XYZ file of C-alpha atoms in Angstrom:
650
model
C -89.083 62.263 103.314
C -87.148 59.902 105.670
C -86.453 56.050 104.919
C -87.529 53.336 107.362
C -84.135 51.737 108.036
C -85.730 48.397 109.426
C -87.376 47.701 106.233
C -84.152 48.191 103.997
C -82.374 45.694 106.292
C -84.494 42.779 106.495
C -84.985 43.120 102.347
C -81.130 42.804 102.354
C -81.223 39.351 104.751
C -83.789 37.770 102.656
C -81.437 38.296 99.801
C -78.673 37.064 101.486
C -80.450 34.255 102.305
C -81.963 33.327 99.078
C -78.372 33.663 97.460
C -77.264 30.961 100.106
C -79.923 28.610 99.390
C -79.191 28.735 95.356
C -75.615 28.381 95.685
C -75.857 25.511 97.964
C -77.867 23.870 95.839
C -75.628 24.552 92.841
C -72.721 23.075 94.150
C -74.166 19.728 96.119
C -73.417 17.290 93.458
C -73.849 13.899 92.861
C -71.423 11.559 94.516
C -70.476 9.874 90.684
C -70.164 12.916 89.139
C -67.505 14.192 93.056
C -65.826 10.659 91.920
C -65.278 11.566 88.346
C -64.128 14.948 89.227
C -61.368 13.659 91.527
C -59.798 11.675 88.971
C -59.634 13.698 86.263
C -55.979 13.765 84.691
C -54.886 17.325 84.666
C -51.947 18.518 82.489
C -49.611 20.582 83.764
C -50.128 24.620 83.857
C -54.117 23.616 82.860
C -55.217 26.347 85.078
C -52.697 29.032 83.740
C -53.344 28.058 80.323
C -56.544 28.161 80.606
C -56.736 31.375 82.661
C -54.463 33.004 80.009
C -57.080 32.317 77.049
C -59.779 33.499 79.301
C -57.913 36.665 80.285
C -56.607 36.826 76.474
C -60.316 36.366 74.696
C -61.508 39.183 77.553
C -58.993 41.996 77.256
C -58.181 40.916 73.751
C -61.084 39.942 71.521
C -63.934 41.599 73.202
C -62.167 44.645 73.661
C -58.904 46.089 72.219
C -55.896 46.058 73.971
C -52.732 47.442 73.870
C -49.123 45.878 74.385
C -48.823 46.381 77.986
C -52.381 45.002 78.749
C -51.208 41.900 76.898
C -47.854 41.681 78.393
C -49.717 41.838 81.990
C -51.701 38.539 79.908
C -48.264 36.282 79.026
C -46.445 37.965 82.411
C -42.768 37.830 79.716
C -41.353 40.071 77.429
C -40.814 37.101 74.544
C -44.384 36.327 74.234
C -45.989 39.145 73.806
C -43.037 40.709 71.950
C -44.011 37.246 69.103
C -47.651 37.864 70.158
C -48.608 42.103 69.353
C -47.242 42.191 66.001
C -49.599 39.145 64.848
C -52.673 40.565 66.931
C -52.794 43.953 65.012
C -52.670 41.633 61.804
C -55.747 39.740 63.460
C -57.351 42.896 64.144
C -56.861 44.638 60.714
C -57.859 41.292 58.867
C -61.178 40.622 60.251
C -62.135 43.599 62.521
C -65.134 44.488 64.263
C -67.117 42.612 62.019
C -70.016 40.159 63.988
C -69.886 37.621 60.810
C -65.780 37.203 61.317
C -65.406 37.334 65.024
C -64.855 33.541 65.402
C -62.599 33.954 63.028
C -60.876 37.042 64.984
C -61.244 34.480 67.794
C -59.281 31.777 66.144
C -57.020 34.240 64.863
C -55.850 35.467 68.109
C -56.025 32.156 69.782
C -53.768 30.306 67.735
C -50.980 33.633 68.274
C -49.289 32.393 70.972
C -49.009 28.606 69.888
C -45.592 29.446 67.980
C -46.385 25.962 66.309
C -49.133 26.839 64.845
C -48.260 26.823 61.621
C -45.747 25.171 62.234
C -42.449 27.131 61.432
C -40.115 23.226 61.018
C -39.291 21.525 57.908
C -42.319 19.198 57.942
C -40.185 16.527 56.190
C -37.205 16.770 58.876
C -39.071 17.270 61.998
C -40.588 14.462 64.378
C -42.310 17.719 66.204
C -42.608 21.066 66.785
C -42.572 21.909 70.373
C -44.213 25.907 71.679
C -41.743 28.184 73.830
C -42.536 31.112 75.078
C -42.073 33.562 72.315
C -39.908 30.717 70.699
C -40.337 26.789 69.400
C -38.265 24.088 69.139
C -38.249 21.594 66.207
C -37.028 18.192 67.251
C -35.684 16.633 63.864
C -35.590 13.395 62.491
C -32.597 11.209 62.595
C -30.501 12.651 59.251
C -32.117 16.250 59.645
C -30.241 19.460 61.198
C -30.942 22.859 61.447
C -33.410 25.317 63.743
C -35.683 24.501 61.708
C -35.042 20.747 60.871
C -33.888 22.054 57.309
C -30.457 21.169 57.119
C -29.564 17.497 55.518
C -27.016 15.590 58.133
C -24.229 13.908 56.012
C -23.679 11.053 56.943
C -20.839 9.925 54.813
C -18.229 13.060 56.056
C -17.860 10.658 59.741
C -16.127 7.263 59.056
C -18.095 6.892 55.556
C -21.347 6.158 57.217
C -19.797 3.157 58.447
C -20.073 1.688 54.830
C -17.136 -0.569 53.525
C -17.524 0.772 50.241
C -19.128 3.559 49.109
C -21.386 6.228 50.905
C -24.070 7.477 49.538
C -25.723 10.611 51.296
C -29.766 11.092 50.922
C -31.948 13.701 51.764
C -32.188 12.494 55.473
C -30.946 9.667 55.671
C -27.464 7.813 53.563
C -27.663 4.429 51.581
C -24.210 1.923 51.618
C -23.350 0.616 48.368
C -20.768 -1.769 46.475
C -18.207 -1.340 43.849
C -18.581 -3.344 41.102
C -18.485 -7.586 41.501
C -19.794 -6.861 44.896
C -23.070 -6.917 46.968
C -24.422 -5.432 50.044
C -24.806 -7.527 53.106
C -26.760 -6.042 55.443
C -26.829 -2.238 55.775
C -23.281 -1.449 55.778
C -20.826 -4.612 54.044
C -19.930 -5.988 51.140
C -19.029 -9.422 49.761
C -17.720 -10.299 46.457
C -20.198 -11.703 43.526
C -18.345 -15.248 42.552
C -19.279 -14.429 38.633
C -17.689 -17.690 37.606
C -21.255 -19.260 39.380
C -22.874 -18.384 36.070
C -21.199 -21.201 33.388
C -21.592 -18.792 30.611
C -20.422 -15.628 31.770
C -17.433 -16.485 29.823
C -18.402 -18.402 27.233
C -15.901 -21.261 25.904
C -13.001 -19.448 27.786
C -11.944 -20.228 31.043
C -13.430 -18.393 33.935
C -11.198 -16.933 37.177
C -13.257 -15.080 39.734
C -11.592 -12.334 41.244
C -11.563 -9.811 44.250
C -14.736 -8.002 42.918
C -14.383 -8.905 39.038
C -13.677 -11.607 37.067
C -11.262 -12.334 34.326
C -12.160 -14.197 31.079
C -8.465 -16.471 30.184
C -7.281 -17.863 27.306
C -4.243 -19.838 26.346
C -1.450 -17.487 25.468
C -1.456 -16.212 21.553
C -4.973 -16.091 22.209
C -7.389 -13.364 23.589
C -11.298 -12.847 24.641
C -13.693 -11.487 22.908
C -16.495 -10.019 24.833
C -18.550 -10.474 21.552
C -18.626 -14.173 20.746
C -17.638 -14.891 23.852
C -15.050 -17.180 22.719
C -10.831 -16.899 22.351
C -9.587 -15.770 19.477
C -6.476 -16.155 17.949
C -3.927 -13.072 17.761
C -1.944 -12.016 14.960
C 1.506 -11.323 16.279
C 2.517 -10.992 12.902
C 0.708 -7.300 12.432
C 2.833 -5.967 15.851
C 6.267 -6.651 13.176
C 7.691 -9.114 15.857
C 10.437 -10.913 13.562
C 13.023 -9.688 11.510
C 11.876 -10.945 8.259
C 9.179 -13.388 7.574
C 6.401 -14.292 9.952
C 3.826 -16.976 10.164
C 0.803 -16.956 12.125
C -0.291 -19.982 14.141
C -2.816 -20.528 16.151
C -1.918 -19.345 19.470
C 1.279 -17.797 18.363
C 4.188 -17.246 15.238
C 6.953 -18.481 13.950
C 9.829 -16.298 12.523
C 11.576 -17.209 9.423
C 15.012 -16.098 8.244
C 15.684 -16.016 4.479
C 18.241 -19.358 4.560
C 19.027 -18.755 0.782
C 20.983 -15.652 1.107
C 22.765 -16.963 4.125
C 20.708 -16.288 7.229
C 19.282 -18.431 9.823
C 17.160 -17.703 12.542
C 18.668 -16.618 15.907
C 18.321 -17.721 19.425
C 15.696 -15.250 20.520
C 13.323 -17.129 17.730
C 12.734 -13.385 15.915
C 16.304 -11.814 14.653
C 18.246 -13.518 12.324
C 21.834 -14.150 11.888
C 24.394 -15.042 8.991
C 25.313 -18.964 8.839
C 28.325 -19.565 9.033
C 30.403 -23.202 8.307
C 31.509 -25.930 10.922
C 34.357 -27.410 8.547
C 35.892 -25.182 6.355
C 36.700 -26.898 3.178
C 40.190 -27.059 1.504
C 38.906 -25.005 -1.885
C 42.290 -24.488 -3.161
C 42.470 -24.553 -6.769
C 45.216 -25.211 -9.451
C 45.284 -22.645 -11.476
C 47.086 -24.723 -14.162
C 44.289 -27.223 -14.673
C 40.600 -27.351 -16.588
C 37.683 -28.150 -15.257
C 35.571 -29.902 -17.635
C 31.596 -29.710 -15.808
C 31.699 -25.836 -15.387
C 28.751 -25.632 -18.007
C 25.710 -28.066 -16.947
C 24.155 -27.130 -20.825
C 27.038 -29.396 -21.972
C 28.123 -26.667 -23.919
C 31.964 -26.657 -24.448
C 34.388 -25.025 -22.172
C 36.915 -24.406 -24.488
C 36.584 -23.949 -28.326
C 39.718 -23.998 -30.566
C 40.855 -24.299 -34.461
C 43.993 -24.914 -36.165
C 44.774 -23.870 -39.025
C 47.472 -25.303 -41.076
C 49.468 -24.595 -44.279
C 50.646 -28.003 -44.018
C 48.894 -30.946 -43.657
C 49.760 -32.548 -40.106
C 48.374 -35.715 -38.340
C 45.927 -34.810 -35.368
C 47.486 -35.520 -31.648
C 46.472 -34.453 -28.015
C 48.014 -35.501 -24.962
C 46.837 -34.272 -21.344
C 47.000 -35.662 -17.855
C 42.634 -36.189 -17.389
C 41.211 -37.391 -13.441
C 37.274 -37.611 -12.838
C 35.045 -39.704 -10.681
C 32.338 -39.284 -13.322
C 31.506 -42.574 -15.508
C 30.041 -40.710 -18.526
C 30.523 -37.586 -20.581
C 32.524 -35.704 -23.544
C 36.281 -35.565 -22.898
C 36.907 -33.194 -26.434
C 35.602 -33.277 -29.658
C 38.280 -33.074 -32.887
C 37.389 -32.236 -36.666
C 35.194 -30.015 -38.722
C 31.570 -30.354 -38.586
C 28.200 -32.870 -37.878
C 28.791 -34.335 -41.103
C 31.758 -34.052 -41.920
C 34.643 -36.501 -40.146
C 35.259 -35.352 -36.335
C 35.878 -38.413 -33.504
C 35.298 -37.661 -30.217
C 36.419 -38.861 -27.067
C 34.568 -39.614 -23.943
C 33.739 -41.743 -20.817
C 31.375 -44.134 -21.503
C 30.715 -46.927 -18.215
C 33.815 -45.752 -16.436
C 36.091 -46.546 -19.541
C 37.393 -44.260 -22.751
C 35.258 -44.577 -25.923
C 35.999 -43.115 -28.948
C 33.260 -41.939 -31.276
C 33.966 -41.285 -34.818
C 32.828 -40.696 -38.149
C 34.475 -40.369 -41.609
C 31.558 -39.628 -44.033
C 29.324 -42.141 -43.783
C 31.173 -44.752 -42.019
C 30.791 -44.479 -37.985
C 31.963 -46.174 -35.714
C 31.760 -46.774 -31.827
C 35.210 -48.132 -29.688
C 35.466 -48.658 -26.264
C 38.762 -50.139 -23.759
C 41.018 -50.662 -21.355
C 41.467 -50.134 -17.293
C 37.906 -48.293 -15.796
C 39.418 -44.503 -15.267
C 36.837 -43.261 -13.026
C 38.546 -43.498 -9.785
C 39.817 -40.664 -9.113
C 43.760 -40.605 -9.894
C 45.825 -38.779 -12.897
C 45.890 -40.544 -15.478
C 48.344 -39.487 -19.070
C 46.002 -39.772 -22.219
C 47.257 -39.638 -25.633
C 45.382 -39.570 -28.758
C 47.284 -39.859 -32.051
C 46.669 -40.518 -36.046
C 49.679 -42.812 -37.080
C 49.226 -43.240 -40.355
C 45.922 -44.861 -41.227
C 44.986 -45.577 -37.479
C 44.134 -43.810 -34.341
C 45.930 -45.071 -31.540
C 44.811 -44.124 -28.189
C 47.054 -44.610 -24.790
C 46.484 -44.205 -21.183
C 49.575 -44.060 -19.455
C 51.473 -44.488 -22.392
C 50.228 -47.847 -22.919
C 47.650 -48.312 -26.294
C 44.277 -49.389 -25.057
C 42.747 -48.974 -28.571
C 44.423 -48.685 -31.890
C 41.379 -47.836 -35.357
C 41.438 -47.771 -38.911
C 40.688 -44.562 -40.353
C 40.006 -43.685 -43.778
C 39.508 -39.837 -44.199
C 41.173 -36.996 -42.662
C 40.050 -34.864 -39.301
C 41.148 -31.557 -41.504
C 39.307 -30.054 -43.733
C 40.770 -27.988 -47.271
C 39.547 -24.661 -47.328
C 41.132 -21.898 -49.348
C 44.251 -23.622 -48.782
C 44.329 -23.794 -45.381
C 43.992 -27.107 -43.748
C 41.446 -26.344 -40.624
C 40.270 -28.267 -37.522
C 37.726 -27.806 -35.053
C 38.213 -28.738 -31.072
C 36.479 -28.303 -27.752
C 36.554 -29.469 -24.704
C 33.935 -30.913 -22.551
C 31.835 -30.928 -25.336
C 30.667 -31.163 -29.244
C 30.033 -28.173 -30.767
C 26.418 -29.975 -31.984
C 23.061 -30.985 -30.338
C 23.998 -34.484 -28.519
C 21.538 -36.432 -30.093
C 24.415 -36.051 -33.499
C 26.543 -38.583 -31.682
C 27.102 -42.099 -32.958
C 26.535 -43.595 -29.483
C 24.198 -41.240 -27.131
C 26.009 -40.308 -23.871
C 25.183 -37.567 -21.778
C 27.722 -35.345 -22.574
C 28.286 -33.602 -19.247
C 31.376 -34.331 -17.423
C 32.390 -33.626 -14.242
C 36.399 -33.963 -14.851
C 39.767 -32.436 -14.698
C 42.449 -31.781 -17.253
C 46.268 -30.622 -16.897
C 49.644 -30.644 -18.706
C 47.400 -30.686 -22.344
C 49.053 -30.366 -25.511
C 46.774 -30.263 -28.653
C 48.752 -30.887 -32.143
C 52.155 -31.128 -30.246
C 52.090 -27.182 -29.014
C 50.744 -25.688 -26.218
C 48.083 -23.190 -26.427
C 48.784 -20.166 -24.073
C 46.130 -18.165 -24.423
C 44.027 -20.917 -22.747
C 46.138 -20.693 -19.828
C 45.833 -17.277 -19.677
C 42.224 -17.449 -19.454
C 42.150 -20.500 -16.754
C 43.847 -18.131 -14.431
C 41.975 -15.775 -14.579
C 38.409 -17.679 -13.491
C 38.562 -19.857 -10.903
C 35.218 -21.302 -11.691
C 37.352 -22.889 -14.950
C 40.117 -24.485 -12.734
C 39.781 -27.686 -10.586
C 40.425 -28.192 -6.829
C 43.902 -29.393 -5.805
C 41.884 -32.650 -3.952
C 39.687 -33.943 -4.326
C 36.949 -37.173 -3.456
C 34.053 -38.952 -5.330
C 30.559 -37.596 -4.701
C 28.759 -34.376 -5.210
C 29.774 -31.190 -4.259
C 27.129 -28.162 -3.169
C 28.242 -25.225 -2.303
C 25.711 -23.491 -0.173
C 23.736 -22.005 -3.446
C 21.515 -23.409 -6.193
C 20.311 -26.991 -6.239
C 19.747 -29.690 -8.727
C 16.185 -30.693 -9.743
C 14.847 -33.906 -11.260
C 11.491 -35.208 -12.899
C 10.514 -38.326 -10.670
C 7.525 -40.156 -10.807
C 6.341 -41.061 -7.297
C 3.167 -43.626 -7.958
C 3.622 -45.407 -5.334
C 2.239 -44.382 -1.400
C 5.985 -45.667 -0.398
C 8.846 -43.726 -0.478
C 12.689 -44.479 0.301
C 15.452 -42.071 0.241
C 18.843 -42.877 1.463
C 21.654 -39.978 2.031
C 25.371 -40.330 2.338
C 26.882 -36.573 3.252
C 29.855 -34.547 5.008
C 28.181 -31.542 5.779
C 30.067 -28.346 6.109
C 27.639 -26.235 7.498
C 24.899 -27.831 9.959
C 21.520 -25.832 8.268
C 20.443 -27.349 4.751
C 18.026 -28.535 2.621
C 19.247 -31.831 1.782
C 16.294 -33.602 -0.180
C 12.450 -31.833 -0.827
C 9.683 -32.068 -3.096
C 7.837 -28.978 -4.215
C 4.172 -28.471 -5.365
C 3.575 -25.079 -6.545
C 4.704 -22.952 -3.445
C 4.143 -25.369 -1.158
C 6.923 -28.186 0.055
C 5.076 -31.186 0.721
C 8.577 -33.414 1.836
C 11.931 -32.030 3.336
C 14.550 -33.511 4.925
C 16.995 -30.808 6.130
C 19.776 -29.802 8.477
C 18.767 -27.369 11.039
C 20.019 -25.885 14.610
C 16.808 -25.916 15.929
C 13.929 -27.998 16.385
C 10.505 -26.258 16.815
C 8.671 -29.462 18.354
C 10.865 -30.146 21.041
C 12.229 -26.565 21.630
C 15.780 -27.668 21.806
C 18.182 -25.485 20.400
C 21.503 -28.773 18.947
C 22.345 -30.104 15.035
C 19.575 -31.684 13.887
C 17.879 -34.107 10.912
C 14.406 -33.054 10.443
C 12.011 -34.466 8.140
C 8.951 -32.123 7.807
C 5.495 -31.578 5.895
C 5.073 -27.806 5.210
C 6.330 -26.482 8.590
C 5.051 -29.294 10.752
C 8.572 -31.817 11.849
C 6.968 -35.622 11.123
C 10.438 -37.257 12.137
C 13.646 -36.186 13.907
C 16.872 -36.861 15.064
C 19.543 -35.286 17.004
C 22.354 -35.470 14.541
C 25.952 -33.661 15.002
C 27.318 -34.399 11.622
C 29.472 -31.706 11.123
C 32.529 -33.866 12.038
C 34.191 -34.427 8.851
C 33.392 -38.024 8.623
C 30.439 -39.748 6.254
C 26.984 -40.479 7.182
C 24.268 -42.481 6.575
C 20.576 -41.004 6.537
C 17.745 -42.835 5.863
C 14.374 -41.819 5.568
C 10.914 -44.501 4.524
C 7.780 -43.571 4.252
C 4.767 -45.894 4.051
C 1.074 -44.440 4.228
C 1.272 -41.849 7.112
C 4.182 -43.654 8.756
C 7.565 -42.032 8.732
C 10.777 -43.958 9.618
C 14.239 -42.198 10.257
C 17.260 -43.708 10.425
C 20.365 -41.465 11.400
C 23.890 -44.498 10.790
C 21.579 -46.821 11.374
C 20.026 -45.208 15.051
C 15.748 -44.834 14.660
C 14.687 -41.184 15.467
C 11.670 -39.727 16.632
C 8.575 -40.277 14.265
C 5.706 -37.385 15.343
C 1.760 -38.156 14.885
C 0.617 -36.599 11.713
C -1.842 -36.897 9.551
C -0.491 -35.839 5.939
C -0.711 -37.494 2.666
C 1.358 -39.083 -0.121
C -0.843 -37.873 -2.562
C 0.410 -35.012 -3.458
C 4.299 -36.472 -3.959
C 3.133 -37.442 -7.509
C 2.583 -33.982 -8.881
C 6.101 -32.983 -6.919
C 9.363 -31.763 -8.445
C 12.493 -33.288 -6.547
C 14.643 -30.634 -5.120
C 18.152 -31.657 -3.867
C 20.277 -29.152 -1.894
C 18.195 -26.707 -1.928
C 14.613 -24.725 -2.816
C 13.445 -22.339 -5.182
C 12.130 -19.014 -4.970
C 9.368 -20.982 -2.634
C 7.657 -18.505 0.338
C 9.934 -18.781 3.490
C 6.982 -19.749 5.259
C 6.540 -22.840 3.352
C 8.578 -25.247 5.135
C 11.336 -24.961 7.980
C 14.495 -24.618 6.437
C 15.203 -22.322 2.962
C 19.271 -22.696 3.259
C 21.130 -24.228 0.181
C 23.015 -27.328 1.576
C 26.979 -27.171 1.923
C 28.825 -30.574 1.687
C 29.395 -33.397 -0.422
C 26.586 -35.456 -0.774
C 25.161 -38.331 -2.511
C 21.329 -39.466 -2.779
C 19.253 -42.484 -4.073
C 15.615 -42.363 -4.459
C 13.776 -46.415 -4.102
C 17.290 -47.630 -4.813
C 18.192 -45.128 -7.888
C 21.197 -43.302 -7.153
C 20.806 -40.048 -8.709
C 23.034 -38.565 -11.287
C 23.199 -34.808 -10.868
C 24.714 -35.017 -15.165
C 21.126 -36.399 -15.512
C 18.917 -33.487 -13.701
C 16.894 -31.288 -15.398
C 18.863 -28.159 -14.353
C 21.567 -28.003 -11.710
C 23.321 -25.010 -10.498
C 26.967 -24.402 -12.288
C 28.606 -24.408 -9.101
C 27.631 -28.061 -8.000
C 29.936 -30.249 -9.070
C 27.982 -33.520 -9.754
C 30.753 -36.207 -9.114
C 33.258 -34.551 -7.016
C 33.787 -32.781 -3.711
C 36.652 -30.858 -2.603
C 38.491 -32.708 0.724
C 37.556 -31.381 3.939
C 40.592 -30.013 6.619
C 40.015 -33.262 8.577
C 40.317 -35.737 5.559
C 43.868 -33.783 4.402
């Protein structure tokens, strides 16, 4: 059968034409919706992008395709390298499965975005930008790393620019202060003033510092961070001074043990032996007796004669003392039996004596207290006793009895010297039989007793000094100590001395173991600092008057010292010293003992200077001259009415 060509043609036009007339009228538009189309942002490679998902959904998702139809898709080796590996995975995962082909869709669509997930540290990124088989994470300021991972460290470059300290954070780095400081700004620092705060300190005094502060106290003091407050340190625990120590607030005081011979040295801590400014002419004669060795009045020499034959009593020996009172020797056989005795009574000889029941009391011629050699004689001549000084009879008494006593047929007699051989209170007259005197050239009963002499020369202590002058005599050791009733608030004390040494007690009264009064030598005065001879009257430790004194010139001087209420005058040959504000009391001076020339066993601490005095000196108390025969103990080696010449007076 043959075709009609003319009919297949025209069937083809009207086709033609029919296509024409639907696509023309598909495209004419409206002239808003031209005008909308025209501005339209595009973004860049729109049409490739969105040609590649159209080309990708096609040869991908509705079919299968292999590696080289998808490189032909991205046109580079890196995408579809990144993208094959994950489409399989898309492909195995969900399939040909109708219900999970969006999500095969999805799946594949999101392969190329290499952002999606992103692969950057979410915390260190800003954002993630898509390469071609590739990404890029732009980090955060502080953040490092491919994959924004890596923390930046700030502080490794200049510190971070901090002026302290640098501290690094995860992304980022914080500036902070030391201590006492705070941050200004980001990066400095400026020191806290703590001081701001009034009680950051407490009662102490407040310094601020660079970045601190310091709490200060007054030296011998430090802070505690517990009460706040200064508190006084005991130097005295750290052993700072060679013997004693004393805390004080704020500081110590070193004391030296002045009683056996030390005083305290220049550095205020070690101490050093004390050692005299005059040297005194001590040079004894061996051939003469001293009669005040013994202050318990007991005799210093003891004798008795015994005779076959009855002989009249004599004794004749050259006798010097500046003493007005005391036994010279004692002659017969017992308390009541006849005995006479001899003594100073008022400056003058008396003669005491007793023949059974009669006693009597005689007392005459020239005072003999003054010092010189005088030749005394005491002789029975017949019925009388006749007694000379210098040869010449002062006294001439009846006697009726006999100084010897019968016994077995021996004809005995009793003597001592510088003393009875009874209780005092067995004398006729009472006289206090201590006497500070010297004796030479004696003869007892017309002979000479050698064995004394012997002994004399043996012991110094027994023999006198070659010179001597009146007053009283310490030696550096001991003292003498009286009972005196102090009832009144006033007290007056007047001094005349020739020191040897320039460190010594020289008057005190003691309560117990403390030393309410002293007036002293020292070499140092611990209120004004100043090392120079000194007079200082003290309370305890604390210096209430004071003088600059060099005394230790071999001449006398004059101290005076009055004390009314809480006022203390001192008068140094007549020149005031310095009087310090105190506040002590007189009170206690009534329950005192009176201490001259030295202390006993009282803590070192107790008052400023412990040394015995050395010198001669004399002392009155309200106007009483004191006796040192009349203490209630006084150290053998004071001599209580004598003192050996110093170099300057020979």
């Amino acid at each position: 059968m043959w075709l009609t060509p003319t009919k297949s043609v025209s069937s083809s036009v009207a086709l033609l034409i029919l296509l024409v007339v639907r696509w023309s009228h598909s495209v004419l538009i409206s002239p808003q919706e031209a005008n909308q189309f025209l501005r339209r942002h595009r973004r860049a490679n729109q049409v490739f992008e969105e040609t590649k998902q159209g080309h990708l959904e096609r040869e991908c998702v509705e079919e299968r395709c292999t590696k080289e139809e998808a490189r032909e898709i991205f046109e580079n080796d890196p995408e579809t390298d990144y993208f094959y590996p994950k489409y399989t995975g898309c492909v195995e995962k969900f399939g040909d499965s109708e219900k999970k082909k969006q999500d095969l869709i999805t799946c594949v669509h999101n392969i190329p975005d290499q952002c999606s997930p992103s692969p950057c540290n979410a915390r260190g990124t800003v954002r993630c930008e898509d390469k071609k088989g590739d990404f890029h994470c732009h980090c955060f300021t502080g953040w490092t790393g491919a994959n924004c991972e890596k923390d930046v460290n700030e502080c490794t470059r200049n510190n971070g620019g901090c002026e302290h300290k640098c501290n690094n954070t995860i992304g980022s780095y914080r500036c902070s202060c030391h201590d006492g400081f705070m941050l200004v700004g980001r990066h400095m620092c400026n020191d806290i003033d703590e001081c701001e705060d009034a009680s950051v300190c407490g009662t102490a005094l407040c310094q601020n510092n660079k970045g601190s502060y310091d709490c200060l106290c007054e030296d011998g003091y430090v802070y505690d961070n517990k009460s706040k407050s200064c508190v006084d340190v005991d130097e005295c625990q750290s052993g700072v001074c060679q013997e004693e120590c004393l805390n004080i607030p704020g500081s110590f005081r070193c004391f030296c043990d002045g009683r056996q011979g030390r005083k305290l040295g220049r550095d205020l801590r070690s101490c050093k032996p004390i050692t005299p400014c005059i040297t005194p002419s001590l040079k004894r004669n061996p051939r003469s007796l001293y009669l005040g060795r013994m202050f318990s009045a007991v005799p210093v020499v003891r004798l008795r004669f015994r005779r076959r034959v009855h002989t009249g009593f004599s004794a004749e020996f050259d006798f010097r003392t500046f003493d007005g009172e005391g036994v010279i020797f004692f002659a017969g056989g017992h308390l009541n039996s006849s005995w006479i005795v001899l003594a100073m009574h008022q400056g003058k000889l008396e003669l005491q004596l007793k023949y059974g029941a009669v006693s009597r009391v005689t007392s005459s011629g020239p005072l003999v207290n003054d010092g010189q050699w005088r030749k005394i004689s005491v002789e029975e001549q017949g019925r009388s006793l006749v007694i000379k000084i210098d040869r010449e009879a002062v006294m001439k008494i009846a006697v009726n009895g006999d100084l010897f006593t019968l016994k077995k047929g021996m004809h005995e007699l009793n003597l001592t010297v510088g003393g009875v051989p009874f209780r005092e209170d067995g004398l006729v007259n009472q006289i206090n039989p201590r006497l500070d005197g010297c004796m030479m050239e004696w003869r007892w009963l017309t002979g000479e007793d050698t064995s004394i002499q012997e002994t004399i020369r043996s012991n110094d202590n027994m023999q006198c000094f070659s010179s001597e002058a009146p007053g009283a005599y310490y030696p550096g050791s001991g003292f003498a100590l009286f009972n005196i009733s102090y009832e009144s608030k006033n007290l007056s004390i007047q001094m005349t001395l020739r020191p040897l040494s320039g460190i010594g007690v020289l008057f005190a009264l003691v309560h117990q173991d403390k030393v309410p009064l002293s007036i002293a030598l020292s070499d140092y005065n611990p209120t004004t600092e100043e090392w120079r001879d000194f007079i200082l009257v003290s309370v305890g430790d604390v210096v209430i008057a004071s003088s600059p004194a060099p005394l230790c010139d071999g001449e006398s001087h004059n101290i005076q010292v009055t004390i009314s209420g809480n006022q203390t005058l001192l008068l140094v040959d007549g020149q005031p010293g310095r009087s310090e504000e105190s506040e002590y009391t007189t009170d206690v001076f009534s329950h005192s003992s009176t201490f001259i020339g030295g202390l006993p066993d009282v803590s070192l601490v107790s008052t400023l200077v412990s040394a015995a005095y050395s010198g001669c000196l004399e002392v009155a108390v309200n106007g009483q001259s004191l006796d040192l025969d009349k203490a209630i103990h006084k150290h053998n080696d004071i001599r209580s009415h004598s003192c050996p010449l110093l170099n300057s007076q020979l």
